[in-house]
PDB file of C-alpha atoms in Angstrom:
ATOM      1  CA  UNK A   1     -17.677   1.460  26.167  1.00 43.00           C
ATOM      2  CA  UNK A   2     -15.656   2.554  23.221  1.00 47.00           C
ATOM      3  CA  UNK A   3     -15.780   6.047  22.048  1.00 48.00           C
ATOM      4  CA  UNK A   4     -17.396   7.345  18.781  1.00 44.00           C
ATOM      5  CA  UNK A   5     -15.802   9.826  16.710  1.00 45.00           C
ATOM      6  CA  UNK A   6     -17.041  13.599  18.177  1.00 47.00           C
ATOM      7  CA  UNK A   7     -19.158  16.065  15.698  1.00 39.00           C
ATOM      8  CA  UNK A   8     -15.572  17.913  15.186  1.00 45.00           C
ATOM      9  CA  UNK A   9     -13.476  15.218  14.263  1.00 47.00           C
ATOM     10  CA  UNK A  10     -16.411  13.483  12.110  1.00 41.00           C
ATOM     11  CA  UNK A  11     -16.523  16.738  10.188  1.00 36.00           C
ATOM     12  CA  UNK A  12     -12.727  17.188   9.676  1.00 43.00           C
ATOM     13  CA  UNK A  13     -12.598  13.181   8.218  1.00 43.00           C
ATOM     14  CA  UNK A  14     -15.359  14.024   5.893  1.00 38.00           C
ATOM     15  CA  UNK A  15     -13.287  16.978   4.262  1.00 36.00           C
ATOM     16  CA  UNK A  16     -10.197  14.987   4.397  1.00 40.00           C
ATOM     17  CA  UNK A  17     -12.022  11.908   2.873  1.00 40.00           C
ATOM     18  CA  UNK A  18     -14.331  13.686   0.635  1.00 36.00           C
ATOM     19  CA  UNK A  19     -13.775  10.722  -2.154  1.00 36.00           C
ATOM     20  CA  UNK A  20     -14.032   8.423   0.275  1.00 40.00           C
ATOM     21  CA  UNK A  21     -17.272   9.175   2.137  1.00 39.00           C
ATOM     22  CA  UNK A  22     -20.501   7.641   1.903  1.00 42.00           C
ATOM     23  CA  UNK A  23     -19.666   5.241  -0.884  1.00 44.00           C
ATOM     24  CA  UNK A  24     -22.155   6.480  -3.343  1.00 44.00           C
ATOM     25  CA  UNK A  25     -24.165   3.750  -5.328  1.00 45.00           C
ATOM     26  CA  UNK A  26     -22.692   4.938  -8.678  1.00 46.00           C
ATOM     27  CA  UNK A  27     -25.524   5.027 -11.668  1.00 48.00           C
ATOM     28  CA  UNK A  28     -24.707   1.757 -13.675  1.00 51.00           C
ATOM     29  CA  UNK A  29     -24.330   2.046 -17.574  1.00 55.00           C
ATOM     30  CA  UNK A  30     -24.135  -1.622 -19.161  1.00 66.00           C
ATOM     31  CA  UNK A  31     -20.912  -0.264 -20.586  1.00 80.00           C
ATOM     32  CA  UNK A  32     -19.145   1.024 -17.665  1.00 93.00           C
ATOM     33  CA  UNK A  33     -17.331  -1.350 -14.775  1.00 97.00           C
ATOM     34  CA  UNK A  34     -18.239  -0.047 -11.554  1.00 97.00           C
ATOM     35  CA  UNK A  35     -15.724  -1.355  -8.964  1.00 98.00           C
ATOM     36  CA  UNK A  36     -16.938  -1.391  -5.422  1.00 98.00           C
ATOM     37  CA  UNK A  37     -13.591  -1.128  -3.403  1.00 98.00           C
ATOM     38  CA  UNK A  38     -12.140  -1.413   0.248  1.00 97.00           C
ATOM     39  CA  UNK A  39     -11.002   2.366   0.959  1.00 95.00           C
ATOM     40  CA  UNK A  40      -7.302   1.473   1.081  1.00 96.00           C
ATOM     41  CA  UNK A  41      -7.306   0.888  -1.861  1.00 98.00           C
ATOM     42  CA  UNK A  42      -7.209   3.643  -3.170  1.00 96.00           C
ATOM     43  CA  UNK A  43      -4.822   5.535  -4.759  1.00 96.00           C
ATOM     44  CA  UNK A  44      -2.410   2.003  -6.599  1.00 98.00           C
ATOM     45  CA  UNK A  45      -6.224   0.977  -7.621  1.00 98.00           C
ATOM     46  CA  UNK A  46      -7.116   4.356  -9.115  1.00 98.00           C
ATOM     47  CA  UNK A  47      -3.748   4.290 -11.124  1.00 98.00           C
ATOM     48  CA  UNK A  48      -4.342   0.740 -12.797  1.00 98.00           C
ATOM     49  CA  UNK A  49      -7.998   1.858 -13.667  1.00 98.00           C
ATOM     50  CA  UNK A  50      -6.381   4.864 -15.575  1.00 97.00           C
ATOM     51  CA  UNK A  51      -3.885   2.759 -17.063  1.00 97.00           C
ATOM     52  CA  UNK A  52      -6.600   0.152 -18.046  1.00 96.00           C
ATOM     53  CA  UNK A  53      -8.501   3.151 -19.512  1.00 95.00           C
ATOM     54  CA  UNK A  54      -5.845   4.246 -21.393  1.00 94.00           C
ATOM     55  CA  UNK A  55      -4.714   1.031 -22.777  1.00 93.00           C
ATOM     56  CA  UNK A  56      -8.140  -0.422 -23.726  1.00 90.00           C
ATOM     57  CA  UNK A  57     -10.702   2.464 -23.487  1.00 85.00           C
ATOM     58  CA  UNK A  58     -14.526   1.964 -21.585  1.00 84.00           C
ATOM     59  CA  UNK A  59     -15.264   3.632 -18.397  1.00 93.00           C
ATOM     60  CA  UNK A  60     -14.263   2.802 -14.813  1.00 96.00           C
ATOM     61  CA  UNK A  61     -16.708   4.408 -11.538  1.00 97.00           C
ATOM     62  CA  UNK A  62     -14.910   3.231  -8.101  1.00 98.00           C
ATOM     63  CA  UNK A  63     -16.757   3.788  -4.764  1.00 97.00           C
ATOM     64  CA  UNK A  64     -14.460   3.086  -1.999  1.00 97.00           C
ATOM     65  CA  UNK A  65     -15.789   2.480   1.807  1.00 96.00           C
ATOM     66  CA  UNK A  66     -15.441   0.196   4.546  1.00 96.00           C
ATOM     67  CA  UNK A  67     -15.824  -4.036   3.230  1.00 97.00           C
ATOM     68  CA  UNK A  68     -18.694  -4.057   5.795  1.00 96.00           C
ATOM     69  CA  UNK A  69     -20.592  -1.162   4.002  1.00 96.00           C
ATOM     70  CA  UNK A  70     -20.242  -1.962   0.368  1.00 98.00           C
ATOM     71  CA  UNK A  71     -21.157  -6.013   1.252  1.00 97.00           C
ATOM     72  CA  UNK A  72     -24.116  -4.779   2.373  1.00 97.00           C
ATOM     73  CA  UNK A  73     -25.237  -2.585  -0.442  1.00 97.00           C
ATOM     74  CA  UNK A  74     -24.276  -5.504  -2.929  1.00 97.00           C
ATOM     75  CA  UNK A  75     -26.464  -7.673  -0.824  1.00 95.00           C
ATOM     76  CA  UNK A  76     -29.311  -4.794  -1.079  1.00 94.00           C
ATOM     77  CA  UNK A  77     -29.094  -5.039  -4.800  1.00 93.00           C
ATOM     78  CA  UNK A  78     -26.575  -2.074  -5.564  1.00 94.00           C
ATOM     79  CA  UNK A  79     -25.492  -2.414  -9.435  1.00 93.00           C
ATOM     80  CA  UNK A  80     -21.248  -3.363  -9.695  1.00 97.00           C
ATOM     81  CA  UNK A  81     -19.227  -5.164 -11.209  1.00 98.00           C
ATOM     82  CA  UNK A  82     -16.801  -5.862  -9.299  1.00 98.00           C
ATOM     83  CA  UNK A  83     -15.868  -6.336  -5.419  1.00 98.00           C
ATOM     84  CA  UNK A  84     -12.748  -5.834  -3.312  1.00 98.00           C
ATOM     85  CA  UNK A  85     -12.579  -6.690   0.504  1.00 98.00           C
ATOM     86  CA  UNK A  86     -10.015  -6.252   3.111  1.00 97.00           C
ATOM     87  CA  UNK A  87     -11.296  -9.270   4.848  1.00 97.00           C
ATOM     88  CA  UNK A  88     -12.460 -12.725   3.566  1.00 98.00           C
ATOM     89  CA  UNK A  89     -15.067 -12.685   5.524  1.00 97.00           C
ATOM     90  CA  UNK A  90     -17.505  -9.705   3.422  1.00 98.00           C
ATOM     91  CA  UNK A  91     -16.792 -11.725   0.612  1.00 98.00           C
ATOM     92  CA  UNK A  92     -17.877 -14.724   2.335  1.00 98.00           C
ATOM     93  CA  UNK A  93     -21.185 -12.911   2.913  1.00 98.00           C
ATOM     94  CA  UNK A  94     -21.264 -11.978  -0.604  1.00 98.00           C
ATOM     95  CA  UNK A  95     -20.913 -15.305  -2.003  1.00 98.00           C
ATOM     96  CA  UNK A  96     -23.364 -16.643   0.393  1.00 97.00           C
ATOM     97  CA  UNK A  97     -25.912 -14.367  -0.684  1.00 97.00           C
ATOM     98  CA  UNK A  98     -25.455 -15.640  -4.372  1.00 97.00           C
ATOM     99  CA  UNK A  99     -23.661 -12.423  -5.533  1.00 97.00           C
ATOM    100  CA  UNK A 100     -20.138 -13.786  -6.585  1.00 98.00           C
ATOM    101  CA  UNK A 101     -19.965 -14.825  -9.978  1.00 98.00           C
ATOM    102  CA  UNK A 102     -18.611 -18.891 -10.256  1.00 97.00           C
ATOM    103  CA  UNK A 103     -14.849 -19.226 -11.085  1.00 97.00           C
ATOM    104  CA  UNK A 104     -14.166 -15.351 -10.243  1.00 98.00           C
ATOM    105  CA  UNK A 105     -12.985 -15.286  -6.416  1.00 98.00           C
ATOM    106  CA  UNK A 106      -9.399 -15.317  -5.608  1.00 98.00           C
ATOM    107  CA  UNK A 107      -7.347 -14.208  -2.895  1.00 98.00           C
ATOM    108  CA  UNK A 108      -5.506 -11.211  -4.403  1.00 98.00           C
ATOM    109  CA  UNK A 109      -3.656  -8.938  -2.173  1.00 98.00           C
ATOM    110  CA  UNK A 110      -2.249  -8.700   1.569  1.00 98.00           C
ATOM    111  CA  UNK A 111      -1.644  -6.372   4.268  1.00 98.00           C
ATOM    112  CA  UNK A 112       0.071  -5.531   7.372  1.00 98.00           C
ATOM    113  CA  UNK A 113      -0.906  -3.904  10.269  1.00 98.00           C
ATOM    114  CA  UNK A 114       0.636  -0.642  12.344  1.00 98.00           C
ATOM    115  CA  UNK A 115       0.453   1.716  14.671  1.00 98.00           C
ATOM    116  CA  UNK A 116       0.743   5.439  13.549  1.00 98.00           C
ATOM    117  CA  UNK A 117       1.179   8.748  14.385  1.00 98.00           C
ATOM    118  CA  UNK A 118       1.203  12.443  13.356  1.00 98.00           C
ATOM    119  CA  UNK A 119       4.724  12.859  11.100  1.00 98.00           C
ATOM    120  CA  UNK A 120       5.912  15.338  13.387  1.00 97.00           C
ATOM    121  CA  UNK A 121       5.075  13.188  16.882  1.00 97.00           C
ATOM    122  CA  UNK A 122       8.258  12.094  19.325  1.00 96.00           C
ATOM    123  CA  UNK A 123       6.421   9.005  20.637  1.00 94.00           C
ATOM    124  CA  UNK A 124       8.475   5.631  20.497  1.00 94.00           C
ATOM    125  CA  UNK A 125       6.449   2.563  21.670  1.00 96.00           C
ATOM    126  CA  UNK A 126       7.280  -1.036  21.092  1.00 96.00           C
ATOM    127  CA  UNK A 127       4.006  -3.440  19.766  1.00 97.00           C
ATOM    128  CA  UNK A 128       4.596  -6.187  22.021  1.00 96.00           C
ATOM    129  CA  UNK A 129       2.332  -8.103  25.341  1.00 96.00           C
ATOM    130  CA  UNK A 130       1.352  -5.640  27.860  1.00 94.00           C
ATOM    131  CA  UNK A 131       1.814  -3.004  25.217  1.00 96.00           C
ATOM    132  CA  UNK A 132       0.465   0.307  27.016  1.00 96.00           C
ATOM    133  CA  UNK A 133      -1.312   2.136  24.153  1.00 96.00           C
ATOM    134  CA  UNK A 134      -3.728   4.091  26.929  1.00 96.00           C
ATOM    135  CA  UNK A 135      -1.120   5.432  28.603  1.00 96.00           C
ATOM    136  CA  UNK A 136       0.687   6.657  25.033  1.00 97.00           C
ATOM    137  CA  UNK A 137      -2.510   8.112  24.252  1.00 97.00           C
ATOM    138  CA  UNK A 138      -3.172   9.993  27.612  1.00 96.00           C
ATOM    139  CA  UNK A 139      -6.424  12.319  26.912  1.00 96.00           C
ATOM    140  CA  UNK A 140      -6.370  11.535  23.428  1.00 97.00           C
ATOM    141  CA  UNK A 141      -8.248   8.968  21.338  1.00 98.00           C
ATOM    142  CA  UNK A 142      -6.595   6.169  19.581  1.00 98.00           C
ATOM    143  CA  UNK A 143      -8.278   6.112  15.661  1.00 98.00           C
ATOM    144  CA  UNK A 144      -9.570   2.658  14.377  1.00 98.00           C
ATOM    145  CA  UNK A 145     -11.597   1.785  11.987  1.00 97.00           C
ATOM    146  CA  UNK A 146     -14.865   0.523  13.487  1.00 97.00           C
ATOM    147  CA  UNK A 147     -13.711  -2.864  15.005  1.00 97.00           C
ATOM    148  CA  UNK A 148     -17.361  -4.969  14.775  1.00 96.00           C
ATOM    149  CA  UNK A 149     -17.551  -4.373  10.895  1.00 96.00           C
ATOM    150  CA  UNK A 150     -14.301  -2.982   9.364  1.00 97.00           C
ATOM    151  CA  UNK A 151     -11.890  -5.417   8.746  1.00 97.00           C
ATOM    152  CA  UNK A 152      -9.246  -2.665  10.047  1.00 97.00           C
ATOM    153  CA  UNK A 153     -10.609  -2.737  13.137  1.00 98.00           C
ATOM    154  CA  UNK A 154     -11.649  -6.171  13.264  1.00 97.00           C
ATOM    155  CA  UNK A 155      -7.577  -6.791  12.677  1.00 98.00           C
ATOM    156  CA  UNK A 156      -6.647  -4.503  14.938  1.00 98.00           C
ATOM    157  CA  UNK A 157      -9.184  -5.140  17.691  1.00 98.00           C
ATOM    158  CA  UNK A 158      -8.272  -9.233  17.792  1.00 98.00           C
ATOM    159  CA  UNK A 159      -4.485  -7.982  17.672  1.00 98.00           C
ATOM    160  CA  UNK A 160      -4.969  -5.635  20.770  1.00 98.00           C
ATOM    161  CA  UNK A 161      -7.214  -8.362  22.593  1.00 98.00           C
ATOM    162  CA  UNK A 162      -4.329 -11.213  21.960  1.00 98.00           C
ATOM    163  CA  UNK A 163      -1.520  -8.980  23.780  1.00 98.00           C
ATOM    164  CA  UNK A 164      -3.357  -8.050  26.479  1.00 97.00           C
ATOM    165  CA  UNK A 165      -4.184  -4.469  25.957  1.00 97.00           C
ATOM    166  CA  UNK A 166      -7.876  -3.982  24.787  1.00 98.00           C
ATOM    167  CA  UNK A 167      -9.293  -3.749  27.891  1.00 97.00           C
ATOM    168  CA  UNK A 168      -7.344  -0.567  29.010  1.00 97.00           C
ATOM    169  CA  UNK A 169      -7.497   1.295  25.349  1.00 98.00           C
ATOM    170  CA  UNK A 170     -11.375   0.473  24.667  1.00 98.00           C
ATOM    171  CA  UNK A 171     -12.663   3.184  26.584  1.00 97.00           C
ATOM    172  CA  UNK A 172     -10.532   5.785  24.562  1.00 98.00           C
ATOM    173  CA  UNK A 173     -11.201   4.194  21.148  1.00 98.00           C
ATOM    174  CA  UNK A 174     -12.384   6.665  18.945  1.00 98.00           C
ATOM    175  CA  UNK A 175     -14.550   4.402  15.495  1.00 97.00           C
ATOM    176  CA  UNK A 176     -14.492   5.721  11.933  1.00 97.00           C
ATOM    177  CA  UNK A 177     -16.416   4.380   9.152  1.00 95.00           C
ATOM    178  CA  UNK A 178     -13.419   3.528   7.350  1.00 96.00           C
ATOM    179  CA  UNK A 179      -9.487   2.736   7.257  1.00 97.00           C
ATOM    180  CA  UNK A 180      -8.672   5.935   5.899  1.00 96.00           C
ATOM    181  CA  UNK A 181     -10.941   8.241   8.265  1.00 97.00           C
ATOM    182  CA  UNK A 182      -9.151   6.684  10.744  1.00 98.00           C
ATOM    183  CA  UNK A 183      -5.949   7.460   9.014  1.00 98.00           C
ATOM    184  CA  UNK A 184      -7.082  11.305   8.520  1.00 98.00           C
ATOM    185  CA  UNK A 185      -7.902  11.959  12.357  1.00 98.00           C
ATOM    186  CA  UNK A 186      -4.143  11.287  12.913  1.00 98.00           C
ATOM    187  CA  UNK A 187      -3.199  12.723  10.121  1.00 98.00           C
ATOM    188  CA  UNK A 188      -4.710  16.117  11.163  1.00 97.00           C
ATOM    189  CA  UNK A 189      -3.370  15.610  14.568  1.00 97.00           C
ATOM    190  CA  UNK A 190      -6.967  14.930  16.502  1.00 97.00           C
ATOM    191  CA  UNK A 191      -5.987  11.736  17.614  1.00 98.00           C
ATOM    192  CA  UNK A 192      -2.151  10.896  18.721  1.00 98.00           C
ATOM    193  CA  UNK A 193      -2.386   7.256  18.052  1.00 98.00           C
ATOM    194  CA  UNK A 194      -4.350   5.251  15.491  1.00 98.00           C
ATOM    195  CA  UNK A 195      -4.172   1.554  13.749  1.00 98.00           C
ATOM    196  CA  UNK A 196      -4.554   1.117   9.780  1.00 98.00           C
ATOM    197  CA  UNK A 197      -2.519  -0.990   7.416  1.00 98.00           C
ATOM    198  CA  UNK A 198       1.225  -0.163   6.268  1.00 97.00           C
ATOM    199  CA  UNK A 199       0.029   0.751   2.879  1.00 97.00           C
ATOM    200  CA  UNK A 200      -2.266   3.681   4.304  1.00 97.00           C
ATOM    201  CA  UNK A 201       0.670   5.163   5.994  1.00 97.00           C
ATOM    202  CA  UNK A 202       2.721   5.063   2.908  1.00 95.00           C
ATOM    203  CA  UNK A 203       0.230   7.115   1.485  1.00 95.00           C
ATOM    204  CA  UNK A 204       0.242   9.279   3.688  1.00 97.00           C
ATOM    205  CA  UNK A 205       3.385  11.747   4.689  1.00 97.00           C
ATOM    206  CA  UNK A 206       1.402  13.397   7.822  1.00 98.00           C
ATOM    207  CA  UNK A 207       2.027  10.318   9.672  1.00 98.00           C
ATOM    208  CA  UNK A 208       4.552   8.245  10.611  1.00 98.00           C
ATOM    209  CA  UNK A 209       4.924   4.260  11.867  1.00 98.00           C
ATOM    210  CA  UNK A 210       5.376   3.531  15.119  1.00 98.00           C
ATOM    211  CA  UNK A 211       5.318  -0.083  15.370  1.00 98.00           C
ATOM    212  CA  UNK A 212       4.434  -3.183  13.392  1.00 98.00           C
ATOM    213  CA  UNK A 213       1.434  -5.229  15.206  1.00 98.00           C
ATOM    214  CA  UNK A 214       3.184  -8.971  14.890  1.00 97.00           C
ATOM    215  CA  UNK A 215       1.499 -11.016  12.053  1.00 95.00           C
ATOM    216  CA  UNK A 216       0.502 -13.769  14.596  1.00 96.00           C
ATOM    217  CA  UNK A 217      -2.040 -11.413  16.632  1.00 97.00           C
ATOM    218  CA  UNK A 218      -4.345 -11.239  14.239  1.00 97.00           C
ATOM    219  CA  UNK A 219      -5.675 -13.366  11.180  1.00 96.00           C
ATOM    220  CA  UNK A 220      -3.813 -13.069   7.714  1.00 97.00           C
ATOM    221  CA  UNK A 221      -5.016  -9.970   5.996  1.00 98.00           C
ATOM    222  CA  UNK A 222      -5.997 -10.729   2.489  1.00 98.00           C
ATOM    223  CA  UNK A 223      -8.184  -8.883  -0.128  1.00 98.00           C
ATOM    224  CA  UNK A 224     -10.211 -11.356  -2.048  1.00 98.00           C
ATOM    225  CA  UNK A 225     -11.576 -10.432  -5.239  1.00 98.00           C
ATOM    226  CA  UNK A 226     -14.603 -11.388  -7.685  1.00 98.00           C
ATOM    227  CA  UNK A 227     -16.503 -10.570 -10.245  1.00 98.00           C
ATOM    228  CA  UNK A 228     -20.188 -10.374  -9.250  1.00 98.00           C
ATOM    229  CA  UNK A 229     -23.538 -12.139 -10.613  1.00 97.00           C
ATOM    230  CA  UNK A 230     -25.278  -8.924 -11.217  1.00 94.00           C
ATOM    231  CA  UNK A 231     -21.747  -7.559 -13.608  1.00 96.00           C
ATOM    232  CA  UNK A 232     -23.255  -6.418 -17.283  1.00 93.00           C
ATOM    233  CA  UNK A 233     -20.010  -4.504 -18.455  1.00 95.00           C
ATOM    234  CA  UNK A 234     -18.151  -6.629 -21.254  1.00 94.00           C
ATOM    235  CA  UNK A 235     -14.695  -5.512 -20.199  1.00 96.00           C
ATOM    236  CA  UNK A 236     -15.093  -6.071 -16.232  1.00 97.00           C
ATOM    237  CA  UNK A 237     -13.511  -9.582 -16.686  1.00 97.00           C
ATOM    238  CA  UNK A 238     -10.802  -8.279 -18.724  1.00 97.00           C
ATOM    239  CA  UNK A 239     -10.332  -5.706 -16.119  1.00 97.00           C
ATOM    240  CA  UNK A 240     -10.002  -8.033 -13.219  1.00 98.00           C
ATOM    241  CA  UNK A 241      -7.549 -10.265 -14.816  1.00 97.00           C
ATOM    242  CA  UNK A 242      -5.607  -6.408 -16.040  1.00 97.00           C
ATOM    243  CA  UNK A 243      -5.400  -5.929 -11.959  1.00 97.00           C
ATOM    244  CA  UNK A 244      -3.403  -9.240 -11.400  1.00 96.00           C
ATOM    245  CA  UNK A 245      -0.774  -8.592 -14.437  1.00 96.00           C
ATOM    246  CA  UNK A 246       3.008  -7.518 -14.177  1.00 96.00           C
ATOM    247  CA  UNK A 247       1.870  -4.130 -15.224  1.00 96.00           C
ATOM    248  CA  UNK A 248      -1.173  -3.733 -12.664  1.00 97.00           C
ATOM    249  CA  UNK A 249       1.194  -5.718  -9.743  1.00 97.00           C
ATOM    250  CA  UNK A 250       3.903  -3.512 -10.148  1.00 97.00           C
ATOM    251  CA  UNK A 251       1.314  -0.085  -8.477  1.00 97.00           C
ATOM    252  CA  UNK A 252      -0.017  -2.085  -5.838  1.00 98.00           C
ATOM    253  CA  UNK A 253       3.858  -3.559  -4.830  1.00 97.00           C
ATOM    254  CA  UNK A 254       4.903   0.102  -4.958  1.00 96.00           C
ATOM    255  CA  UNK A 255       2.234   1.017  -2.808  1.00 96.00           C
ATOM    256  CA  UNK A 256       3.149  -1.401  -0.153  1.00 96.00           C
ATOM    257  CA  UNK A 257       0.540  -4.374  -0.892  1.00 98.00           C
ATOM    258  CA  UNK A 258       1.922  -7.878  -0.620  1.00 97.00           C
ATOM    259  CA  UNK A 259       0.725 -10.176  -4.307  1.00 97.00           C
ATOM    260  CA  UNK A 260      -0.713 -13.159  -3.061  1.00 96.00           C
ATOM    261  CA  UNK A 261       0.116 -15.988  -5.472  1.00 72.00           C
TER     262      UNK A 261
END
């Protein structure tokens, strides 16, 4: 049975995440874009709405959270403009619930997949079959984000399955609602191991990468994006097509994200 995240540690990834938690529904003007956004985003996606902002004026709200969580409050009826998922498969349940807008959806960004640890840790393990993360974790936990609805831990759950070393690490899986609480309990040193995407760890200097999980244990990672049925802000299209210019592509390279053409 895989471990949940203990009162402490759930406590110490809400301060570190306090941005991040939750995912507010965020009060909907006609004339603002409200941008409901996988959490790893954040950060490249924050700088091209200020630079958007800057360049053509109107108001920009982001709530970032887990895919899993902000599909669902679309579905439930939660005002936005626009959606970014980790996964193809949040947007798929989007789209199937009538929610993406015709002609809007494309597959935007991609992702890669490693193991971290605290900056200052002397562990050395090599991502490969038979890896043995349970033993590298010893008492500890390793972080993921939660692996039946977070594409994070979906990814890194199907990756750990297909070389052989879910069964032993399950039991000392520790779930977080999100990427980036998963990246803050290692990043605070509560957990020795955990799994998030490359771009996380570049954003963060408390942890360092151990390994890269190989590309062919788990499906591609792309972020799909779309404008949504519900959208009533006049510049959310021009903002979408602002986040796939030379200007907007330039952040998200420097933050680590791979342009899908």
């Amino acid at each position: 049975m895989i471990a949940f995240l203990t009162r402490r540690s759930l406590i110490a990834a809400a301060l570190a995440l306090s941005t991040l938690a939750a995912a507010p529904i965020v009060a909907k003007a006609d004339d603002k874009i409200v941008v409901f956004a996988a959490a790893s985003l954040k950060g490249p996606l924050d700088d091209a709405a200020a630079a958007f902002k800057a360049a053509k004026g109107g108001d920009i709200a982001i709530s970032y959270a887990g895919s899993s969580a902000l599909a669902k409050q679309i579905e439930g009826g939660a005002p936005a403009d626009l959606f970014i998922s980790a996964d193809l498969d949040w947007m798929d349940h989007v789209e199937k619930a009538g929610q993406v807008k015709d002609g809007t959806r494309s597959n935007w960004l991609g992702n890669t997949l490693v193991l971290v640890a605290p900056a200052d840790s002397a562990l050395t393990l090599k991502i490969a079959d038979g890896v043995d993360l349970a033993g590298a974790v010893g008492d500890g936990k390793l972080a993921m984000a939660d692996v039946k609805a977070v594409p994070a831990g979906k990814y890194g759950k199907a990756s750990l399955e297909k070389l052989g070393a879910w069964a032993a690490i399950e039991p000392k899986v520790a779930q977080a609602e999100n990427v980036r609480a998963a990246l803050a309990l290692v990043a605070s040193g509560e957990a020795p191991l955990g799994i998030v995407y490359q771009t996380d760890a570049t954003a963060e200097p408390k942890v360092k990468v151990v390994d890269t999980f190989p590309e062919d244990s788990h499906k591609p990672i792309i972020y799909p994006i779309a404008q949504l049925t519900g959208s009533t802000a006049p510049l959310a299209a021009d903002f979408l097509a602002y986040l796939k210019s030379p200007e907007a592509t330039v952040l998200f390279e420097k933050a680590g994200f791979k342009i899908l053409k």
